[in-house]
N, CA and C of each residue as an Amber inpcrd file, in Angstrom:
protein
   276
 100.0150000 -39.5890000  10.6220000  99.2350000 -40.2860000   9.4580000
  99.5970000 -39.5920000   8.1950000  99.5200000 -40.6400000   7.1850000
  99.8680000 -40.0460000   5.8910000  98.7060000 -40.3580000   4.9900000
  98.2750000 -39.3160000   3.9290000  97.3620000 -39.4490000   2.8590000
  98.1020000 -39.5400000   1.6160000  97.8670000 -40.5480000   0.9040000
  98.4170000 -40.5860000  -0.5820000  97.5000000 -39.8180000  -1.4000000
  98.0550000 -38.8710000  -2.1430000  97.4110000 -38.0820000  -3.2650000
  98.2510000 -37.8350000  -4.4320000  97.6080000 -37.1770000  -5.4530000
  97.9100000 -36.7970000  -6.7070000  99.4300000 -36.1590000  -6.6380000
  99.4790000 -35.4640000  -5.5730000 100.7550000 -34.5040000  -5.0640000
 101.7920000 -35.2350000  -4.3530000 101.4310000 -36.6350000  -3.9930000
 102.4310000 -37.3010000  -3.4180000 101.8160000 -37.5290000  -1.8200000
 102.5840000 -37.9920000  -0.9970000 102.1900000 -38.3630000   0.4030000
 102.2140000 -36.9540000   0.9900000 101.1240000 -36.7420000   1.6670000
 100.7920000 -35.5270000   2.6570000 100.5330000 -36.0780000   3.9880000
 101.3630000 -35.3630000   4.8460000 101.0610000 -35.6880000   6.4720000
 100.0190000 -35.0610000   6.8560000  99.0880000 -35.7530000   7.5820000
  97.8460000 -35.3020000   8.1500000  97.7490000 -35.6400000   9.5310000
  96.8920000 -34.7290000  10.3540000  96.5700000 -34.8220000  11.6040000
  95.6050000 -35.7390000  12.0230000  94.4620000 -35.9260000  11.0890000
  93.1880000 -36.7940000  11.3770000  92.5140000 -36.9320000  10.0900000
  91.5150000 -37.6800000  10.2360000  90.5180000 -37.9670000   9.1540000
  89.8430000 -36.7910000   8.4540000  89.6470000 -35.7630000   9.2010000
  89.1260000 -34.5380000   8.7660000  90.0330000 -33.8220000   7.8880000
  91.2060000 -34.0640000   7.9350000  92.0760000 -33.4570000   7.0080000
  92.0580000 -34.2680000   5.5400000  91.6870000 -35.5370000   5.7170000
  91.4190000 -36.1930000   4.4320000  90.3330000 -35.6250000   3.7280000
  89.2250000 -35.1200000   4.4120000  88.1520000 -34.5560000   3.7680000
  88.5830000 -33.3010000   3.2100000  89.5090000 -32.4840000   3.5890000
  89.8430000 -31.1840000   3.0000000  90.7350000 -31.4940000   1.9330000
  91.5150000 -32.3520000   1.8730000  92.5120000 -32.9560000   0.7220000
  91.2860000 -33.2190000  -0.4550000  90.2910000 -34.0370000  -0.1200000
  89.2820000 -34.3920000  -1.1380000  88.5630000 -33.0900000  -1.6830000
  88.2940000 -32.2560000  -0.9060000  87.5460000 -30.9640000  -1.4130000
  88.5060000 -30.1800000  -2.2160000  89.7950000 -29.9420000  -1.7760000
  90.5620000 -29.0470000  -2.5690000  91.2470000 -29.7980000  -3.8700000
  91.6900000 -30.8470000  -3.6960000  92.2480000 -31.8270000  -4.7790000
  91.4540000 -32.3180000  -5.8380000  90.5010000 -32.9450000  -5.3770000
  89.8610000 -33.8640000  -6.0720000  88.2990000 -33.1940000  -6.5400000
  87.7330000 -32.2520000  -5.7310000  86.4980000 -31.5640000  -6.0790000
  86.7600000 -30.2880000  -6.4580000  87.8500000 -29.7540000  -6.4640000
  88.1780000 -28.4450000  -7.0370000  87.3370000 -27.3570000  -6.3210000
  87.0390000 -27.4510000  -5.0620000  86.3070000 -26.4290000  -4.4530000
  86.9200000 -25.1410000  -4.5080000  87.8930000 -24.8610000  -4.7300000
  88.4950000 -23.5300000  -4.8020000  88.3520000 -22.8140000  -6.3620000
  87.9160000 -23.8220000  -7.2340000  87.7400000 -23.3820000  -8.6230000
  89.0970000 -22.9110000  -9.2280000  90.1400000 -23.8170000  -9.0770000
  91.5140000 -23.6410000  -9.5470000  91.4480000 -23.8210000 -11.1320000
  92.0550000 -22.9300000 -11.9020000  92.0180000 -22.6090000 -13.3040000
  90.5190000 -22.0850000 -13.9640000  89.6830000 -21.9890000 -12.8940000
  88.4160000 -21.2180000 -13.5480000  88.3620000 -20.0170000 -12.6880000
  88.4720000 -20.1610000 -11.5030000  88.1650000 -18.7590000 -10.7280000
  89.6130000 -18.2330000 -10.2270000  90.5510000 -19.1330000  -9.8380000
  91.7880000 -18.9890000  -9.3790000  92.8560000 -19.3380000 -10.3710000
  93.7020000 -18.5640000 -10.7140000  94.9410000 -18.9010000 -11.5810000
  96.1230000 -18.9610000 -10.5890000  96.6090000 -20.2960000 -10.7190000
  97.8080000 -20.5660000  -9.9230000  99.0580000 -20.0490000 -10.6750000
  99.4950000 -18.8800000 -10.5120000 100.7260000 -18.4160000 -11.2600000
 101.4330000 -17.3980000 -10.3710000 102.5900000 -17.1520000 -10.5930000
 103.4060000 -16.1890000  -9.7940000 103.4900000 -16.3320000  -8.3750000
 103.0530000 -15.2730000  -7.7130000 103.2160000 -15.3190000  -6.1980000
 101.8470000 -15.5900000  -5.5900000 101.8170000 -16.5340000  -4.5660000
 100.5330000 -17.0390000  -3.9770000 100.8490000 -16.7860000  -2.3480000
  99.9110000 -16.1510000  -1.7910000  99.7120000 -15.8810000  -0.3710000
  98.5770000 -16.8700000   0.0590000  98.9950000 -17.8370000   0.9420000
  98.0380000 -18.7370000   1.5830000  97.7310000 -18.4770000   3.0420000
  96.7380000 -17.6990000   3.3920000  96.3680000 -17.2380000   4.8190000
  95.4940000 -18.2920000   5.2220000  95.9440000 -18.8320000   6.2780000
  95.2300000 -19.8530000   6.9710000  95.6830000 -21.3240000   6.2870000
  96.9330000 -21.4050000   6.0700000  97.3590000 -22.5550000   5.2430000
  96.9620000 -23.9330000   5.7480000  96.5690000 -24.1170000   6.9600000
  96.1970000 -25.2710000   7.5390000  97.4590000 -26.1580000   7.5750000
  97.3760000 -27.4200000   6.8070000  98.4640000 -28.3590000   6.7880000
  99.2110000 -28.2890000   5.5650000  98.7140000 -27.3880000   4.5870000
  99.6860000 -27.0470000   3.3820000  99.0590000 -27.6110000   2.1480000
  97.8460000 -28.0660000   2.0240000  97.3880000 -28.8670000   0.8330000
  97.3630000 -27.7170000  -0.3630000  96.8040000 -26.6090000  -0.2400000
  96.6650000 -25.6630000  -1.2020000  98.0890000 -25.2090000  -1.4810000
  98.9650000 -24.8330000  -0.4630000 100.3860000 -24.4470000  -0.6630000
 100.9760000 -25.4730000  -1.6510000 100.9280000 -26.6980000  -1.2130000
 101.6140000 -27.6350000  -2.0120000 101.2660000 -27.8120000  -3.5110000
  99.7330000 -27.4550000  -3.7550000  99.3360000 -27.3780000  -4.9840000
 100.0020000 -26.1230000  -5.8670000 100.0260000 -25.1830000  -5.1260000
 100.5630000 -24.1080000  -5.9230000 101.9500000 -24.1590000  -6.0380000
 102.8630000 -24.8570000  -5.1570000 104.1180000 -25.1430000  -5.2120000
 104.2800000 -26.0590000  -6.5180000 103.5600000 -26.9980000  -6.6900000
 103.4650000 -28.0010000  -7.8300000 103.2860000 -27.3220000  -9.0460000
 102.6800000 -26.1000000  -9.1090000 102.5550000 -25.3560000 -10.3170000
 103.5180000 -24.4630000 -10.5470000 104.5970000 -24.3650000  -9.7600000
 105.5870000 -23.4950000  -9.9110000 105.6260000 -21.9840000  -9.2870000
 104.5840000 -21.8180000  -8.5530000 104.2870000 -20.6470000  -7.8350000
 105.3600000 -20.4240000  -6.6980000 105.4990000 -19.0970000  -6.4130000
 106.3510000 -18.9360000  -5.1060000 105.2490000 -18.6950000  -4.2380000
 105.4540000 -19.3470000  -3.0230000 104.2770000 -19.5460000  -1.9720000
 104.7050000 -19.0100000  -0.5740000 103.7880000 -18.0810000   0.0690000
 104.0880000 -17.7650000   1.1380000 102.6620000 -18.2400000   2.0340000
 103.0320000 -19.1560000   2.9950000 101.9390000 -19.7290000   3.7450000
 101.9910000 -19.3370000   5.1020000 100.7020000 -18.8510000   5.7050000
 100.4990000 -18.4300000   7.1740000  99.6050000 -19.1220000   7.8630000
 100.1800000 -19.7820000   9.0000000  99.1090000 -20.6830000   9.8470000
  99.5210000 -20.3990000  11.3020000  98.7410000 -20.1240000  12.3090000
  98.9880000 -19.8580000  13.5870000  99.0760000 -21.1640000  14.5140000
  98.2390000 -22.2680000  13.9860000  98.0280000 -23.2920000  15.1220000
  98.9730000 -24.3140000  14.8760000  99.7140000 -24.6320000  16.0670000
 101.0560000 -25.3890000  16.4100000 100.9980000 -26.7070000  15.5280000
  99.9810000 -27.7640000  15.8330000  99.9100000 -28.8070000  15.2110000
  99.7570000 -28.5710000  13.7660000  99.0390000 -27.7550000  13.1430000
  98.9540000 -27.6630000  11.6940000 100.2380000 -27.1450000  11.0210000
 100.8060000 -26.1100000  11.9850000 102.0800000 -25.5660000  11.3690000
 103.2590000 -26.6580000  11.1740000 103.1630000 -27.7360000  12.2560000
 104.1200000 -28.8110000  11.9450000 103.8010000 -29.4870000  10.6730000
 102.6420000 -29.9300000  10.4290000 102.2570000 -30.5040000   9.2100000
 102.5450000 -29.7750000   7.9200000 102.3290000 -28.3410000   8.0040000
 102.6610000 -27.4550000   6.9710000 104.2930000 -27.5030000   6.5840000
 104.9190000 -27.4790000   7.5760000 106.4580000 -27.5610000   7.3240000
 106.7460000 -28.9090000   6.6240000 106.0650000 -29.9460000   6.8710000
 106.4140000 -31.2230000   6.1510000 105.6810000 -31.2120000   4.7450000
 104.5890000 -30.6350000   4.6830000 103.9220000 -30.6470000   3.4300000
 104.2190000 -29.6700000   2.3270000 104.8580000 -28.2690000   2.7330000
 105.0130000 -27.3370000   1.6140000 106.4670000 -27.1460000   1.7750000
 107.4240000 -27.9080000   1.5040000 108.7350000 -27.6570000   1.3380000
 108.9590000 -26.6770000   0.2260000 109.6290000 -25.6310000   0.4880000
 110.0060000 -24.6230000  -0.5230000 109.0610000 -23.3400000  -0.3060000
 107.9690000 -23.4020000   0.3150000 107.2660000 -22.2530000   0.7040000
 107.9290000 -21.3970000   1.8290000 107.6350000 -20.1810000   1.8780000
 107.8990000 -19.3630000   3.0170000 107.0460000 -19.4280000   4.0060000
 107.3630000 -20.0240000   5.2340000 106.3540000 -20.1740000   6.1830000
 106.2890000 -19.0980000   7.4360000 105.1260000 -18.7520000   7.7030000
 104.9910000 -17.6340000   8.7260000 103.9580000 -18.3130000   9.7090000
 104.5920000 -18.3150000  11.1370000 103.6270000 -18.7940000  12.1130000
 103.0330000 -17.7240000  12.8930000 101.8440000 -17.1780000  12.2440000
 101.2530000 -15.8850000  12.8930000  99.6340000 -16.1980000  12.3700000
  98.9440000 -15.1530000  13.0130000  97.5050000 -15.1790000  12.6610000
  97.4890000 -13.9690000  11.9350000  96.3060000 -13.9740000  10.9820000
  96.1570000 -12.6660000  10.2770000  94.7720000 -12.0620000  10.6880000
  94.8060000 -10.8170000  10.9450000  93.5600000 -10.1190000  11.3430000
  93.4360000  -8.8370000  10.8180000  92.3070000  -8.0850000  11.0790000
  92.2440000  -6.7800000  10.4690000  93.1290000  -5.8040000  11.3890000
């Protein structure tokens, strides 16, 4: 499935991914430019399908994306070209 966004087409797994796109890109739930400055290096832990990673890449950031789940990692590869991808989980 494909979702058309302001960042171009994003490969998604299901309609739940559309909701996440809406929250991150259109509702600015992360507070980008108010709470979060997208500049320099960005570490996206739990990158899901790569929506935030793609946004950071579009702002010229160097991005490292970490995602352990197989299906999401496949979408991440499609959605965040240029990011360094790591298929691992992060824990304490």
